[in-house]
XYZ file of C-alpha atoms in Angstrom:
301
model
C 23.917 -32.104 148.199
C 25.518 -33.448 151.403
C 29.071 -32.458 152.332
C 31.213 -33.141 149.285
C 34.159 -34.460 151.319
C 31.873 -37.010 152.952
C 30.637 -38.024 149.516
C 34.201 -38.532 148.308
C 35.058 -40.717 151.307
C 31.861 -42.709 150.855
C 32.772 -43.163 147.186
C 36.182 -44.458 148.241
C 34.504 -47.033 150.461
C 32.251 -48.058 147.611
C 35.226 -48.473 145.279
C 36.932 -50.756 147.771
C 33.755 -52.781 148.200
C 33.357 -53.171 144.425
C 37.009 -54.179 144.108
C 36.551 -56.885 146.749
C 33.479 -58.205 144.947
C 35.387 -58.367 141.664
C 38.308 -60.057 143.425
C 35.959 -62.787 144.671
C 34.647 -63.269 141.135
C 38.189 -63.605 139.786
C 39.059 -66.070 142.550
C 36.072 -68.211 141.584
C 37.126 -68.166 137.911
C 40.661 -69.241 138.801
C 39.378 -71.937 141.152
C 37.008 -73.268 138.488
C 39.756 -73.401 135.848
C 42.102 -75.256 138.227
C 39.349 -77.706 139.145
C 38.710 -78.473 135.466
C 42.437 -78.984 134.874
C 42.741 -81.310 137.882
C 39.728 -83.270 136.718
C 41.274 -83.690 133.259
C 44.532 -84.893 134.873
C 42.692 -87.526 136.907
C 40.895 -88.766 133.793
C 44.238 -89.054 131.988
C 45.860 -90.910 134.904
C 42.956 -93.360 135.093
C 43.162 -94.554 131.468
C 44.874 -97.876 130.684
C 48.318 -97.356 129.033
C 47.528 -99.764 126.197
C 44.527 -97.636 125.211
C 46.709 -95.156 123.337
C 44.028 -93.346 121.333
C 41.998 -92.521 124.422
C 45.167 -91.597 126.334
C 46.278 -89.135 123.653
C 42.813 -87.557 123.543
C 42.721 -87.155 127.328
C 46.258 -85.775 127.341
C 45.285 -83.084 124.820
C 42.224 -82.228 126.913
C 44.405 -81.937 130.026
C 46.891 -79.661 128.237
C 44.037 -77.458 126.998
C 42.703 -77.090 130.551
C 46.180 -76.165 131.777
C 46.396 -73.442 129.124
C 43.028 -72.112 130.302
C 44.343 -71.989 133.890
C 47.405 -70.058 132.754
C 45.323 -67.580 130.725
C 42.882 -66.914 133.580
C 45.721 -66.436 136.085
C 47.433 -63.956 133.749
C 44.182 -62.029 133.233
C 43.669 -61.935 136.994
C 47.187 -60.632 137.541
C 46.701 -57.868 134.938
C 43.397 -56.874 136.524
C 45.012 -56.593 139.958
C 47.631 -54.229 138.524
C 44.982 -52.054 136.846
C 42.424 -52.236 139.673
C 44.167 -52.416 143.054
C 42.095 -54.111 145.729
C 42.606 -51.365 148.314
C 42.703 -47.638 147.705
C 46.020 -46.150 148.707
C 46.712 -42.714 150.194
C 47.238 -41.161 146.758
C 43.936 -42.492 145.402
C 42.091 -41.455 148.557
C 43.552 -37.930 148.285
C 42.451 -37.823 144.653
C 38.914 -38.781 145.597
C 38.891 -36.130 148.308
C 39.979 -33.548 145.722
C 37.175 -34.801 143.470
C 34.686 -34.148 146.259
C 35.970 -30.611 146.764
C 35.710 -29.825 143.038
C 32.694 -31.957 142.151
C 30.495 -29.142 140.699
C 33.339 -27.834 138.526
C 34.246 -31.327 137.284
C 30.596 -32.112 136.549
C 30.079 -29.008 134.400
C 33.416 -28.968 132.570
C 33.229 -29.663 128.829
C 35.817 -32.465 129.019
C 33.669 -34.579 131.359
C 31.931 -37.186 129.201
C 28.454 -38.628 129.709
C 30.051 -41.910 130.819
C 32.114 -40.016 133.421
C 28.995 -38.300 134.743
C 27.212 -41.639 135.075
C 30.143 -43.001 137.023
C 30.190 -39.943 139.298
C 26.470 -40.416 139.987
C 27.045 -44.063 140.849
C 29.764 -43.075 143.316
C 27.784 -40.353 145.108
C 24.191 -41.673 144.962
C 23.041 -44.920 146.522
C 19.357 -44.853 145.548
C 16.714 -42.626 143.935
C 12.989 -42.958 144.725
C 10.505 -41.387 142.253
C 6.792 -40.610 142.577
C 4.994 -39.017 139.599
C 1.548 -38.936 141.235
C 2.245 -37.173 144.510
C 1.977 -33.663 143.012
C 0.198 -32.775 139.760
C 2.614 -31.914 136.978
C 5.681 -32.675 139.096
C 7.962 -35.585 139.860
C 8.804 -35.994 143.542
C 12.144 -37.656 144.123
C 14.189 -38.622 147.122
C 17.939 -39.083 146.774
C 19.734 -41.408 149.161
C 23.392 -40.352 149.074
C 26.313 -42.699 149.659
C 26.881 -40.951 152.989
C 23.431 -42.068 154.161
C 22.014 -38.534 153.981
C 18.756 -37.987 152.061
C 17.300 -35.021 150.182
C 13.879 -34.468 148.601
C 13.209 -32.560 145.389
C 10.335 -31.611 143.069
C 10.960 -31.424 139.312
C 8.433 -30.163 136.792
C 7.657 -33.009 134.439
C 6.685 -32.895 130.808
C 2.927 -33.405 130.529
C 0.901 -34.373 127.472
C -2.396 -32.777 128.493
C -3.332 -29.689 130.471
C -5.194 -31.914 132.964
C -1.771 -32.752 134.410
C -0.363 -29.222 134.098
C 1.552 -28.188 137.204
C -0.101 -24.781 137.694
C -3.206 -24.805 135.542
C -5.126 -22.371 137.767
C -2.392 -19.729 137.554
C -2.172 -20.212 133.767
C -5.921 -19.795 133.398
C -5.940 -16.631 135.508
C -3.056 -15.141 133.532
C -4.657 -15.804 130.155
C -7.923 -14.288 131.403
C -6.056 -11.210 132.704
C -4.226 -10.649 129.420
C -7.418 -11.237 127.454
C -9.151 -8.601 129.603
C -6.353 -6.205 128.612
C -7.422 -6.762 124.963
C -4.290 -8.744 124.104
C -4.483 -10.929 121.009
C -3.695 -14.658 121.252
C -0.249 -14.226 119.704
C 0.565 -11.416 122.123
C -0.642 -13.506 125.068
C 1.534 -16.425 123.938
C 4.618 -14.197 123.746
C 3.969 -12.805 127.247
C 3.430 -16.291 128.704
C 6.766 -17.409 127.252
C 8.507 -14.342 128.694
C 7.033 -15.086 132.118
C 8.320 -18.661 132.110
C 5.123 -20.567 131.362
C 5.611 -23.760 129.357
C 2.922 -25.298 127.161
C 2.006 -28.979 127.325
C 4.659 -31.348 125.902
C 7.338 -28.915 127.013
C 6.925 -26.514 124.067
C 6.754 -22.744 123.952
C 3.302 -21.195 123.767
C 1.898 -20.180 120.385
C -1.234 -18.261 119.532
C -2.969 -21.541 118.629
C -2.329 -22.927 122.137
C -3.887 -19.836 123.688
C -6.893 -20.064 121.365
C -7.498 -23.714 122.339
C -7.339 -22.897 126.054
C -9.537 -19.810 125.719
C -12.144 -21.836 123.849
C -12.037 -24.595 126.466
C -12.411 -22.128 129.330
C -15.022 -19.925 127.657
C -12.802 -16.838 127.541
C -14.136 -14.621 124.710
C -12.175 -13.588 121.662
C -10.880 -10.022 121.718
C -12.249 -8.170 118.686
C -9.990 -5.564 117.145
C -13.053 -3.407 116.504
C -14.866 -4.266 119.731
C -18.605 -4.777 119.262
C -18.838 -2.462 116.232
C -19.432 -3.661 112.691
C -16.349 -4.197 110.594
C -15.385 -1.028 108.693
C -14.895 -1.157 104.954
C -11.193 -0.489 105.492
C -8.978 -0.842 108.543
C -6.717 1.975 109.796
C -3.704 0.417 108.052
C -5.469 0.611 104.667
C -6.350 -3.072 104.381
C -9.911 -4.142 103.525
C -12.391 -6.068 105.633
C -14.388 -8.895 104.050
C -17.298 -6.519 103.594
C -15.055 -3.797 102.175
C -13.426 -6.151 99.664
C -16.836 -7.452 98.584
C -18.124 -3.917 97.988
C -14.957 -2.880 96.137
C -15.105 -5.894 93.796
C -18.874 -6.014 93.416
C -19.237 -9.551 94.787
C -20.737 -11.184 97.866
C -18.743 -11.739 101.082
C -18.900 -15.503 100.384
C -17.158 -14.917 97.045
C -14.393 -13.047 98.874
C -13.917 -16.057 101.176
C -13.775 -18.249 98.065
C -11.101 -15.991 96.531
C -9.072 -16.219 99.749
C -9.296 -20.018 99.765
C -8.204 -20.210 96.099
C -5.323 -17.774 96.572
C -6.824 -15.070 94.371
C -6.752 -12.712 97.349
C -4.119 -12.299 100.070
C -5.285 -11.726 103.622
C -4.822 -12.793 107.208
C -6.488 -12.957 110.596
C -4.659 -11.662 113.640
C -6.077 -14.681 115.481
C -8.815 -17.260 115.145
C -12.199 -15.614 115.404
C -10.831 -12.224 114.366
C -11.950 -10.288 111.249
C -9.933 -10.625 108.075
C -7.563 -7.972 106.817
C -7.204 -8.160 103.037
C -4.542 -6.482 100.927
C -5.906 -5.103 97.653
C -3.935 -2.999 95.195
C -5.500 -0.944 92.432
C -4.191 -3.422 89.871
C -5.754 -6.372 91.712
C -9.074 -4.562 91.980
C -9.131 -3.956 88.216
C -8.167 -7.570 87.422
C -10.755 -9.072 89.742
C -13.489 -6.716 88.526
C -12.752 -7.860 84.960
C -12.924 -11.460 86.164
C -16.329 -10.809 87.722
C -17.617 -9.193 84.498
C -16.392 -12.130 82.379
C -18.002 -14.600 84.736
C -21.334 -12.770 84.617
C -21.162 -12.527 80.797
C -20.442 -16.241 80.464
C -23.369 -17.140 82.696
C -25.673 -14.820 80.714
C -24.624 -16.320 77.363
C -25.030 -19.834 78.734
C -28.585 -19.081 79.773
């Protein structure tokens, strides 16, 4: 930001200019009201005395115009008291103090949104924006009331990763973390910690990482590498194959049980093996279910 004292003095000049513009508008309103009143007087004076009905009507119109003149003049006088045309020494000193304390005033909790808009109008003359100059960023040039200019780049919210500000760095980082055998959820958490922002301005989730990995051909990290799934995982949970063997059903039946809520399980990420929780009681219940199903099919045949 340019020198804050210069900004304050430029704001003072702008206030005086705005006051002069408003004064001209008030002068035109007063002049128009007086013209209308004078016109009504001339119409009244021109009527024949014997035409009493017309004379009374024109007299009332004249009086109404005079009341309008009085009201406008009173409003103008009140405005001049509230909004002095020229800024005096006290007001100028106040504006200078505002310039010296502008950051503190801007951030204080008592400064309303309307006050901030007014401050911006006083210190900024023009803002030029360009959303296409740099991918994922908005370039802007601020023309300050002092005549000074400053250029800035602001990361903009994008809806697709085609417009992402630093897509190459994001791709490299996901590939690096994937090579370290990090799961999608872990990668998402690390990206958030490192300040990456997903499209639409959201935090990264495992699903976002999975979508990007799939798009870029980055392989899924398998918790068991290239080996076959074991019957049970180190934490005691069952794989699909292990649950099928324990219950005496096919792997497809296990998937069906998961879909119907008869079994509880989860994947650490898309493309990862399932980990299924099975208690001894559940195993007994589901084995009985399998036996009943087989018996029913046999009797039906």
